[in-house]
């Protein structure tokens, strides 16, 4: 990338669209006419905000200083205000628009779908009758879970009455009738402070059970017992900021009851208290990026903690599962636009969790109106009614919810596990399914052309399957099948009773049919011996093949036919460009363009065959996972669609060869073992809901968007990440908090219908400084990366690169002009965003977006797939690896895990300045670890860790550390093991010297250094500063 690469590609005359809405922008090539002229309305959009009292600002510097933030929101006080720095940024004209993710679409519905997202293309989704929208062929019913609610029963009138319905009976709880709502009389009088209502021994408490582990965990949480409750609190006419006595959610004059729990009802006071102690938090400390160089924290970058009262935050969803780019949500879209930061969620919904409360209940309590699952952030108006935190509807508490199986007590609905855990899993009752849950079904589709057999991959696959056949997730119903293909398709009859597997060749690839439909997919436990026979003989069966062609498309069509009746998982192994039959592709990559300075062609699919087939698969609950093992160009941009739209996953092993590339083989073996044995969910759907006023408009990841917010996931696995973008459709003025809920309904491999629910609660703020203070720089980076992938495909790579750079420029400009009160020179950033420019630069140098450096097209496309698919933590390591010096580690600050001491060396900046010839450095790049040995590395390290006498004796292609009985050896091995344990995949280790081929890869990750085609970090900062000062 030359420095001109940053220059606007299309900027002439373009103005900075103010971006009232962030959404759709990313979709349109920047030169397609959304260069809206500056909107005068922009500055006036927040009339007279300044005079209003400070909003629920967690740390509002305006308390100490003359309200700079509020003033900056005022139309008249923008840069021309005398309070502002003179002319750092000219007031009315914001920097010329080069290319931004944030553009202006005021009050328009999101213009979606773009070409690049996972919606079906317009042609596929334009008709309402399109087959996937209703799942006609799949009689699973989602009404109960995911669809619009049933008509409201008459008592919905309760919502708006000032008093509880008159005819409420007060019934002693032990009668087991309706517990009734507290009578009006009670509301004025605090109940006796004695024990809660008598416990009822419910012998029929059966419907509910929690896992023992969950119980223990739940029991530990100490909630205050019932407080003097049901006090009538007059509804204050709330200003938008907090009032101690205010209920968090105001509804029209409904009587508010102090909630007998700590949750949302006490929010007001707690937040108000926080407000009082407001001070400039560390997150807002002003950092001059040009001066402070060591910005990386010594260890992992931790996500910001939402500024919520402690008791609420304690219940909040783990950031490992659910994160928001902004942990303080802006009150209005206008405010969000001013911050120039993207608003979105990052999810890792099916992550392997060590503790997951699981409940079985015949009644899953959900909002009657919006179908939100009851969660820790709802409010209980009284024991019998709860108010939804997403739509604010008041719901009844069902009778059986009154019993708390954890405390075995009655009358404490707020202590139920559903209200105590932001992540919880339900075993769904029968109304969540229409047909019996499908069995686990696995189909392996194997390339057996000459090219494929020559790589030796078949041995690895078959051996791995043999080793793990008993560990495949499933039960007695589990089915398995195999298809192999070259220029023809081969099915295998594995029916019980046969003496050996029977191969059936279908050579008519124009119209693939199933030769014996009933015996190709067999029960694993009944036919295990035949399956094992087949796996033992497969590698030899094709060892002498001279067939070079690959009919992948027809093989996939066969797989689709075979799995259509049940749904399931297809694992496809492909080693070359498919050349015959449907879906045949032609080489598109021009090696001469690998180092293109500007744009890269062919990032989008060459045919819609794979996407269409994927959508057919999705409709039949089939996911297709693609393993691409190849030295040649395979057109992943086209092939990848088969996984992307069917919610599958893609693995890519460039230059795979059992003998020539043993480290790839090792990685493939480890990945494949994980793949075979990890948890899997079938026929899944995920819905993400958010509090009224917020709207989700763009999804990133592998799935098909079945309806506006329902993601169809024929399979879901614990290693898949998702991201969504959001906008603020209605101002959140009355709200102190908002919530987001992701509900994943799936069939477990044991045939249970389960629902995993995650709920995240975040505060709403009204000042720019609070928004900045809550910015989660890693989440922001990850979301921008996904947006940039879309932009690369829908517009161009250079467009996406510009937009990334502009994202940094825009947000720092906004911070400078609207948040900072004290003028100072330099490139200024709030501490919480100080890594933002570094991460953006790392993205620009990442394989997906780099220019000027040779990158194979498939590798680039795969890097893009990873950005959209990997959960945040792994994604960040791929983009910005962690570098450690490991030859001088000590036990200082070490962790002690299972009586193992794990040293914690400091994370170093990614620059050769940090390397020294007398040391050894470990780089954690997510899927790969590099251990670079300096030429003058200490003899102690060489002998005690590597087991060699000299630098020259370090073997080339060393992949493992010998297990030496020395302190140094066990220290570094403990550290590497610990790093590996942090992730579900297995990063391979390369021990490299200066002479190693991989040295270039290692050095390429030195993000902060200059290369022939890319700026150094410091140059990049200067570029940003120059743009900001324009
Ligand atoms: Zn609701």
Short mmCIF file of N, CA and C in Angstrom, two decimals, residues 296-297 301 778 781 835 838-843 846 873-883 907-911 923-926 1005-1008:
data_model
loop_
_atom_site.label_atom_id
_atom_site.label_comp_id
_atom_site.label_asym_id
_atom_site.label_seq_id
_atom_site.Cartn_x
_atom_site.Cartn_y
_atom_site.Cartn_z
N UNK A 296 0.06 -1.04 24.54
CA UNK A 296 -0.49 -2.38 24.76
C UNK A 296 -0.45 -2.70 26.25
N UNK A 297 -1.53 -3.23 26.76
CA UNK A 297 -1.47 -3.67 28.16
C UNK A 297 -0.54 -4.89 28.26
N UNK A 301 -6.04 -7.73 26.27
CA UNK A 301 -6.89 -6.54 26.33
C UNK A 301 -8.25 -6.98 26.87
N UNK A 778 -11.94 -3.60 20.77
CA UNK A 778 -11.81 -4.85 20.02
C UNK A 778 -13.12 -5.20 19.30
N UNK A 781 -13.41 -2.97 16.34
CA UNK A 781 -12.53 -3.42 15.27
C UNK A 781 -13.11 -4.64 14.55
N UNK A 835 -5.93 1.90 21.13
CA UNK A 835 -5.44 0.84 20.24
C UNK A 835 -6.16 0.83 18.90
N UNK A 838 -4.05 1.35 15.80
CA UNK A 838 -3.16 0.20 15.63
C UNK A 838 -3.92 -0.99 15.04
N UNK A 839 -5.09 -1.22 15.56
CA UNK A 839 -5.90 -2.34 15.06
C UNK A 839 -6.32 -2.11 13.61
N UNK A 840 -6.66 -0.87 13.31
CA UNK A 840 -7.05 -0.58 11.92
C UNK A 840 -5.86 -0.83 10.99
N UNK A 841 -4.71 -0.39 11.42
CA UNK A 841 -3.52 -0.64 10.60
C UNK A 841 -3.28 -2.15 10.47
N UNK A 842 -3.48 -2.87 11.57
CA UNK A 842 -3.30 -4.32 11.52
C UNK A 842 -4.27 -4.94 10.53
N UNK A 843 -5.49 -4.43 10.51
CA UNK A 843 -6.46 -4.95 9.53
C UNK A 843 -6.01 -4.66 8.10
N UNK A 846 -3.56 -7.08 7.25
CA UNK A 846 -4.00 -8.47 7.37
C UNK A 846 -4.26 -9.01 5.97
N UNK A 873 -12.35 -13.19 20.14
CA UNK A 873 -11.05 -13.37 20.77
C UNK A 873 -10.04 -13.95 19.79
N UNK A 874 -10.47 -14.91 18.99
CA UNK A 874 -9.54 -15.54 18.05
C UNK A 874 -9.28 -14.63 16.86
N UNK A 875 -10.33 -13.94 16.48
CA UNK A 875 -10.18 -12.99 15.38
C UNK A 875 -9.10 -11.95 15.70
N UNK A 876 -9.13 -11.45 16.93
CA UNK A 876 -8.17 -10.40 17.28
C UNK A 876 -6.74 -10.93 17.22
N UNK A 877 -6.55 -12.18 17.62
CA UNK A 877 -5.19 -12.73 17.55
C UNK A 877 -4.73 -12.91 16.11
N UNK A 878 -5.67 -13.20 15.23
CA UNK A 878 -5.28 -13.35 13.83
C UNK A 878 -4.90 -12.00 13.24
N UNK A 879 -5.63 -10.98 13.66
CA UNK A 879 -5.37 -9.65 13.09
C UNK A 879 -4.16 -8.99 13.76
N UNK A 880 -4.11 -9.10 15.06
CA UNK A 880 -3.01 -8.47 15.79
C UNK A 880 -2.43 -9.49 16.77
N UNK A 881 -1.45 -10.26 16.32
CA UNK A 881 -0.91 -11.33 17.16
C UNK A 881 -0.27 -10.78 18.44
N UNK A 882 -0.10 -11.68 19.39
CA UNK A 882 0.57 -11.30 20.64
C UNK A 882 2.02 -11.79 20.57
N UNK A 883 2.93 -10.90 20.93
CA UNK A 883 4.36 -11.24 20.89
C UNK A 883 4.91 -11.25 22.32
N UNK A 907 3.12 -8.77 26.96
CA UNK A 907 2.88 -8.65 25.52
C UNK A 907 3.70 -7.49 24.97
N UNK A 908 4.40 -7.74 23.88
CA UNK A 908 5.27 -6.71 23.30
C UNK A 908 4.65 -6.13 22.04
N UNK A 909 5.12 -4.94 21.71
CA UNK A 909 4.67 -4.34 20.46
C UNK A 909 5.19 -5.14 19.28
N UNK A 910 4.42 -5.12 18.22
CA UNK A 910 4.80 -5.89 17.03
C UNK A 910 5.75 -5.08 16.16
N UNK A 911 7.00 -5.03 16.58
CA UNK A 911 8.00 -4.33 15.80
C UNK A 911 9.35 -5.01 16.01
N UNK A 923 5.37 -15.73 19.03
CA UNK A 923 4.27 -14.94 18.48
C UNK A 923 3.03 -15.83 18.42
N UNK A 924 1.97 -15.37 19.06
CA UNK A 924 0.71 -16.11 19.06
C UNK A 924 -0.22 -15.49 18.01
N UNK A 925 -0.35 -16.21 16.91
CA UNK A 925 -1.10 -15.68 15.78
C UNK A 925 -2.46 -16.36 15.66
N UNK A 926 -2.95 -16.88 16.76
CA UNK A 926 -4.26 -17.53 16.73
C UNK A 926 -4.14 -18.99 16.32
N UNK A 1005 3.96 -10.07 10.27
CA UNK A 1005 3.03 -9.71 11.35
C UNK A 1005 3.53 -8.57 12.22
N UNK A 1006 4.68 -8.06 11.89
CA UNK A 1006 5.20 -6.92 12.65
C UNK A 1006 4.46 -5.66 12.20
N UNK A 1007 3.25 -5.57 12.67
CA UNK A 1007 2.32 -4.54 12.20
C UNK A 1007 2.89 -3.13 12.27
N UNK A 1008 3.69 -2.88 13.29
CA UNK A 1008 4.10 -1.48 13.49
C UNK A 1008 5.24 -1.06 12.57
#
